[in-house]
mmCIF file of C-alpha atoms in Angstrom:
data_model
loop_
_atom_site.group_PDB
_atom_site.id
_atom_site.type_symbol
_atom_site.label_atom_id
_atom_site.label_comp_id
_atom_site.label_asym_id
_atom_site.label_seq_id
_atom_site.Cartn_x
_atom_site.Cartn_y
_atom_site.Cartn_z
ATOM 1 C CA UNK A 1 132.972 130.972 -23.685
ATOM 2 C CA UNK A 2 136.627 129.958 -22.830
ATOM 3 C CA UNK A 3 138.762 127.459 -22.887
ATOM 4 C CA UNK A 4 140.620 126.348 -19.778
ATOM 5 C CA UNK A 5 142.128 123.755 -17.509
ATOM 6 C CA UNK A 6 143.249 123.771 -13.965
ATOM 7 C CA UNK A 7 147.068 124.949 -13.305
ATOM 8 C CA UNK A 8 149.058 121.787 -12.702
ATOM 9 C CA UNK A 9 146.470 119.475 -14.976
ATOM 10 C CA UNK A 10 148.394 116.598 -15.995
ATOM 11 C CA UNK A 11 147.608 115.059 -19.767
ATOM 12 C CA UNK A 12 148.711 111.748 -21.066
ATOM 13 C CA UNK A 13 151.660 112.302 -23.000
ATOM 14 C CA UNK A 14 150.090 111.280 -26.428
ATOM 15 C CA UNK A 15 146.936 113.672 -25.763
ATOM 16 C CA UNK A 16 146.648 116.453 -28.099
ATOM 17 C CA UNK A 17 149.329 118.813 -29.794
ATOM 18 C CA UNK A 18 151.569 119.441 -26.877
ATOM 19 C CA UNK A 19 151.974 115.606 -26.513
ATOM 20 C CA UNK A 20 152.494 115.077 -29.965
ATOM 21 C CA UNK A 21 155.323 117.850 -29.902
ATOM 22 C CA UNK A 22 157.225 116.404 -27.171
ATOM 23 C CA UNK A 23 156.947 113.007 -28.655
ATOM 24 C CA UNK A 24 157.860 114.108 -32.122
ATOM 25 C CA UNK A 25 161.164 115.073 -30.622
ATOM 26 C CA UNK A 26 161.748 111.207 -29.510
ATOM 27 C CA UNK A 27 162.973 108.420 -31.281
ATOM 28 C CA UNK A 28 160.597 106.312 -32.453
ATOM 29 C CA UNK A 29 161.948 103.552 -30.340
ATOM 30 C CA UNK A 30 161.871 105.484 -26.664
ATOM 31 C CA UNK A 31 158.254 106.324 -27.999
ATOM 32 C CA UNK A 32 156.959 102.647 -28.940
ATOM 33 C CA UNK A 33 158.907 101.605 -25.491
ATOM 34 C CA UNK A 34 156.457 104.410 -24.082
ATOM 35 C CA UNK A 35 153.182 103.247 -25.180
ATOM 36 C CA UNK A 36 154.077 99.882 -24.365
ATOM 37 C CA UNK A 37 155.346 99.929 -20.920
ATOM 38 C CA UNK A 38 153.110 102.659 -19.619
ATOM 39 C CA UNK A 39 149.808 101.326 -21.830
ATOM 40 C CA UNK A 40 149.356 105.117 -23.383
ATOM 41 C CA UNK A 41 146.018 105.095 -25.271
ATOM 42 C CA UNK A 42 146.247 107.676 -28.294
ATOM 43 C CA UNK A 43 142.523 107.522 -29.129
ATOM 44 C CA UNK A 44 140.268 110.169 -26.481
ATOM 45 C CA UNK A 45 137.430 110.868 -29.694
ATOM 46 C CA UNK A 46 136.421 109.444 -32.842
ATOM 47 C CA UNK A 47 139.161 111.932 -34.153
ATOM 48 C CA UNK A 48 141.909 110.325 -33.312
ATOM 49 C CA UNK A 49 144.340 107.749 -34.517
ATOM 50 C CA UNK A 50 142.855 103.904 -34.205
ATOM 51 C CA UNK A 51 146.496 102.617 -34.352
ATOM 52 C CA UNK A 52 150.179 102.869 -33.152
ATOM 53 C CA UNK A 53 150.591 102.898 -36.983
ATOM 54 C CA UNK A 54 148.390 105.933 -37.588
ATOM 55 C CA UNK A 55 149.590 107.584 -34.224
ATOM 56 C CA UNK A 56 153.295 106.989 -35.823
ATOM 57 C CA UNK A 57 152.067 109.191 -38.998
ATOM 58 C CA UNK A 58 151.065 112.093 -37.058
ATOM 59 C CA UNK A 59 154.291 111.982 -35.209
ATOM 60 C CA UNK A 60 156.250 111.804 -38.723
ATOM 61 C CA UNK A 61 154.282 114.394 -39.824
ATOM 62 C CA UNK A 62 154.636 116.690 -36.713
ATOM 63 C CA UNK A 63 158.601 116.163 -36.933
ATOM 64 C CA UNK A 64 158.112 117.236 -40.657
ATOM 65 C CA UNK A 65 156.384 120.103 -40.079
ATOM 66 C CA UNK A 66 157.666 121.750 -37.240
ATOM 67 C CA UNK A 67 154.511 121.541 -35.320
ATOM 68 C CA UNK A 68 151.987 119.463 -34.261
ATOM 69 C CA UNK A 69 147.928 119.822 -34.753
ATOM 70 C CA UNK A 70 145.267 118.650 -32.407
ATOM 71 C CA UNK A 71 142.007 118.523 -34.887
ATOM 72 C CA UNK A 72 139.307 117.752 -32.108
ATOM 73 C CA UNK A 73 141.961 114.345 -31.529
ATOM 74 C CA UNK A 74 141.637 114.976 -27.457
ATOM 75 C CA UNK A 75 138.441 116.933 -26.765
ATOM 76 C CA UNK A 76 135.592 117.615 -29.497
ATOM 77 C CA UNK A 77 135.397 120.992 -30.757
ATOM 78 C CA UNK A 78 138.649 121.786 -29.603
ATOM 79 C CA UNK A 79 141.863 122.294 -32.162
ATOM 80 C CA UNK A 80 145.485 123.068 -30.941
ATOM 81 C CA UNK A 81 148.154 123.465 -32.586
ATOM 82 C CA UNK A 82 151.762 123.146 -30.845
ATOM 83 C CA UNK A 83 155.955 123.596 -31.114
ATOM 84 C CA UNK A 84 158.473 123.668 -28.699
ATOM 85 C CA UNK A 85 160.398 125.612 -27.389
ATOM 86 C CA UNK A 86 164.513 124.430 -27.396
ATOM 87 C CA UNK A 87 167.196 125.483 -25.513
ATOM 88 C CA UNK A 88 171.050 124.089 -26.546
ATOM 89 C CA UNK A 89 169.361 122.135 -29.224
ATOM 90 C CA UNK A 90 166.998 120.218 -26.778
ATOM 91 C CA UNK A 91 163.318 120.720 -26.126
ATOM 92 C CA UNK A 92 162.920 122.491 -22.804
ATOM 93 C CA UNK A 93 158.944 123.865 -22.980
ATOM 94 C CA UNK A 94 156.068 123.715 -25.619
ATOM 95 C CA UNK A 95 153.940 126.146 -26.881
ATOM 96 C CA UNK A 96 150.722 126.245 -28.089
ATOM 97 C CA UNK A 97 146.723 127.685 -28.955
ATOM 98 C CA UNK A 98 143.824 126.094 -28.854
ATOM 99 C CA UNK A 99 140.670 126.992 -29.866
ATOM 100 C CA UNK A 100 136.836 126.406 -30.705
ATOM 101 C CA UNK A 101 136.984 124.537 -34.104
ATOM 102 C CA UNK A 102 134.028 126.944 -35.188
ATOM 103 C CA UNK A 103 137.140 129.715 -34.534
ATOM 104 C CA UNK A 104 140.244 127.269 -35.249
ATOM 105 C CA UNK A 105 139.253 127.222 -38.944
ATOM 106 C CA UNK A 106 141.741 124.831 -41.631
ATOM 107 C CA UNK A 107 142.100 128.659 -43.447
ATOM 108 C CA UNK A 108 143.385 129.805 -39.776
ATOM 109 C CA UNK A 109 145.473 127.192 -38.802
ATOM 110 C CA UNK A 110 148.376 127.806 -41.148
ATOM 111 C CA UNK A 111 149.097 131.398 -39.997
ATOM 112 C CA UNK A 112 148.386 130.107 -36.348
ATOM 113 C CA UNK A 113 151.198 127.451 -37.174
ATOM 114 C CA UNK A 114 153.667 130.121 -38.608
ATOM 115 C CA UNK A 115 153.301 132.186 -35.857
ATOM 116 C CA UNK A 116 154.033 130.030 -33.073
ATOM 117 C CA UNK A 117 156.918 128.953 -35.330
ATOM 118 C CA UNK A 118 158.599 132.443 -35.146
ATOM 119 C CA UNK A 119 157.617 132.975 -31.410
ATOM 120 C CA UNK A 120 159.335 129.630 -30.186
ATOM 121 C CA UNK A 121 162.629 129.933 -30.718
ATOM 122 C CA UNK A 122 162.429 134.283 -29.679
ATOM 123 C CA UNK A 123 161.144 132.835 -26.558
ATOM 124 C CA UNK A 124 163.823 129.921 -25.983
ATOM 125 C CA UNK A 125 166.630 132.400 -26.683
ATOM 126 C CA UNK A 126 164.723 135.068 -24.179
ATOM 127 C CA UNK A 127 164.230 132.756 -21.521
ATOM 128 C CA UNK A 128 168.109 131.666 -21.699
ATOM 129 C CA UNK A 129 169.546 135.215 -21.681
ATOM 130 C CA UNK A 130 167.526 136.082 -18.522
ATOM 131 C CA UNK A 131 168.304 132.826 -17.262
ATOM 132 C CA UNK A 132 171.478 132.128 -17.890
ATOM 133 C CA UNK A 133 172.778 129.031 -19.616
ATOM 134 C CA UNK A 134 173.187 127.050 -16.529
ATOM 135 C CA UNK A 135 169.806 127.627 -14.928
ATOM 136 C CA UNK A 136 168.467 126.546 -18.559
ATOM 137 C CA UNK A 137 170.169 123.516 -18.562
ATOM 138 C CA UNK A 138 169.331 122.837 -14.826
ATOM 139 C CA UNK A 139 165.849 122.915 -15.322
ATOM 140 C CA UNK A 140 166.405 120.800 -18.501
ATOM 141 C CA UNK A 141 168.250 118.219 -16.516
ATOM 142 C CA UNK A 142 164.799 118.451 -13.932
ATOM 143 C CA UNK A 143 162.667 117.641 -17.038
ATOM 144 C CA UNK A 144 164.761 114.973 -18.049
ATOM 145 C CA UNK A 145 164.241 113.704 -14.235
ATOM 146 C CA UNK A 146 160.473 113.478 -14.589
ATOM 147 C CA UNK A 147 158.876 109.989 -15.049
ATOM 148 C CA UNK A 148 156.952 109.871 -18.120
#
């Protein structure tokens, strides 16, 4: 069994631990302007949030934490946890594992957590030395572009 989607899939931003990452690293204002302009739903299973309220919470938490967790929130029997990745202080990429929640055990998910903690910012500082600063903040400025 794997887990996959297609390359280029798009995701509501406030579905599973990527989303949750990206949003964590918005004021709370920009992301209650979000869900109520663009009509985000937060709920996909019976696992997620049932209000903006409890969505808020796992946003606080995320921030608070460092990372954000996906507990079968998006698809059932799927768990993901997620980070970002920053470049000159600002979030340019996310990363993140997912797995079977039979596999993505609650004894497993702090070590997966810690490691993706250490590997994010290795892999923002590699990406900007082979990049260059200026390419980095190019394709920063692109992501800033992009229509929620």
């Amino acid at each position: 069994l794997k887990i996959s989607s297609p390359i280029g899939a798009c995701l509501p931003a406030t579905a599973g631990a990527p989303g949750k990452a990206w949003l964590a690293a918005m004021k709370d204002q920009e992301i209650d302007d979000l869900l109520n302009t663009k009509h985000l739903r937060f709920r996909f299973t019976d696992n997620g949030p049932e209000s903006t309220d409890q969505f808020m919470n796992e946003i606080e938490k995320t921030r608070k934490m460092g990372y954000s967790t996906d507990l079968e929130e998006f698809i059932k029997g799927i768990r993901a946890i997620a980070t970002l990745i920053y470049s000159g202080g600002q979030p340019v990429a996310a990363i993140w594992v997912a797995g079977f929640t039979s596999s993505m055990t609650d004894h497993k998910l702090p070590n997966v957590a810690h490691h993706l903690i250490l590997a994010a910012p290795m892999i923002g500082s590699r990406a900007e030395s082979q990049m260059g600063p200026n390419e980095f903040d190019n394709a920063n400025k692109i992501r800033k572009s992009i229509p929620a």
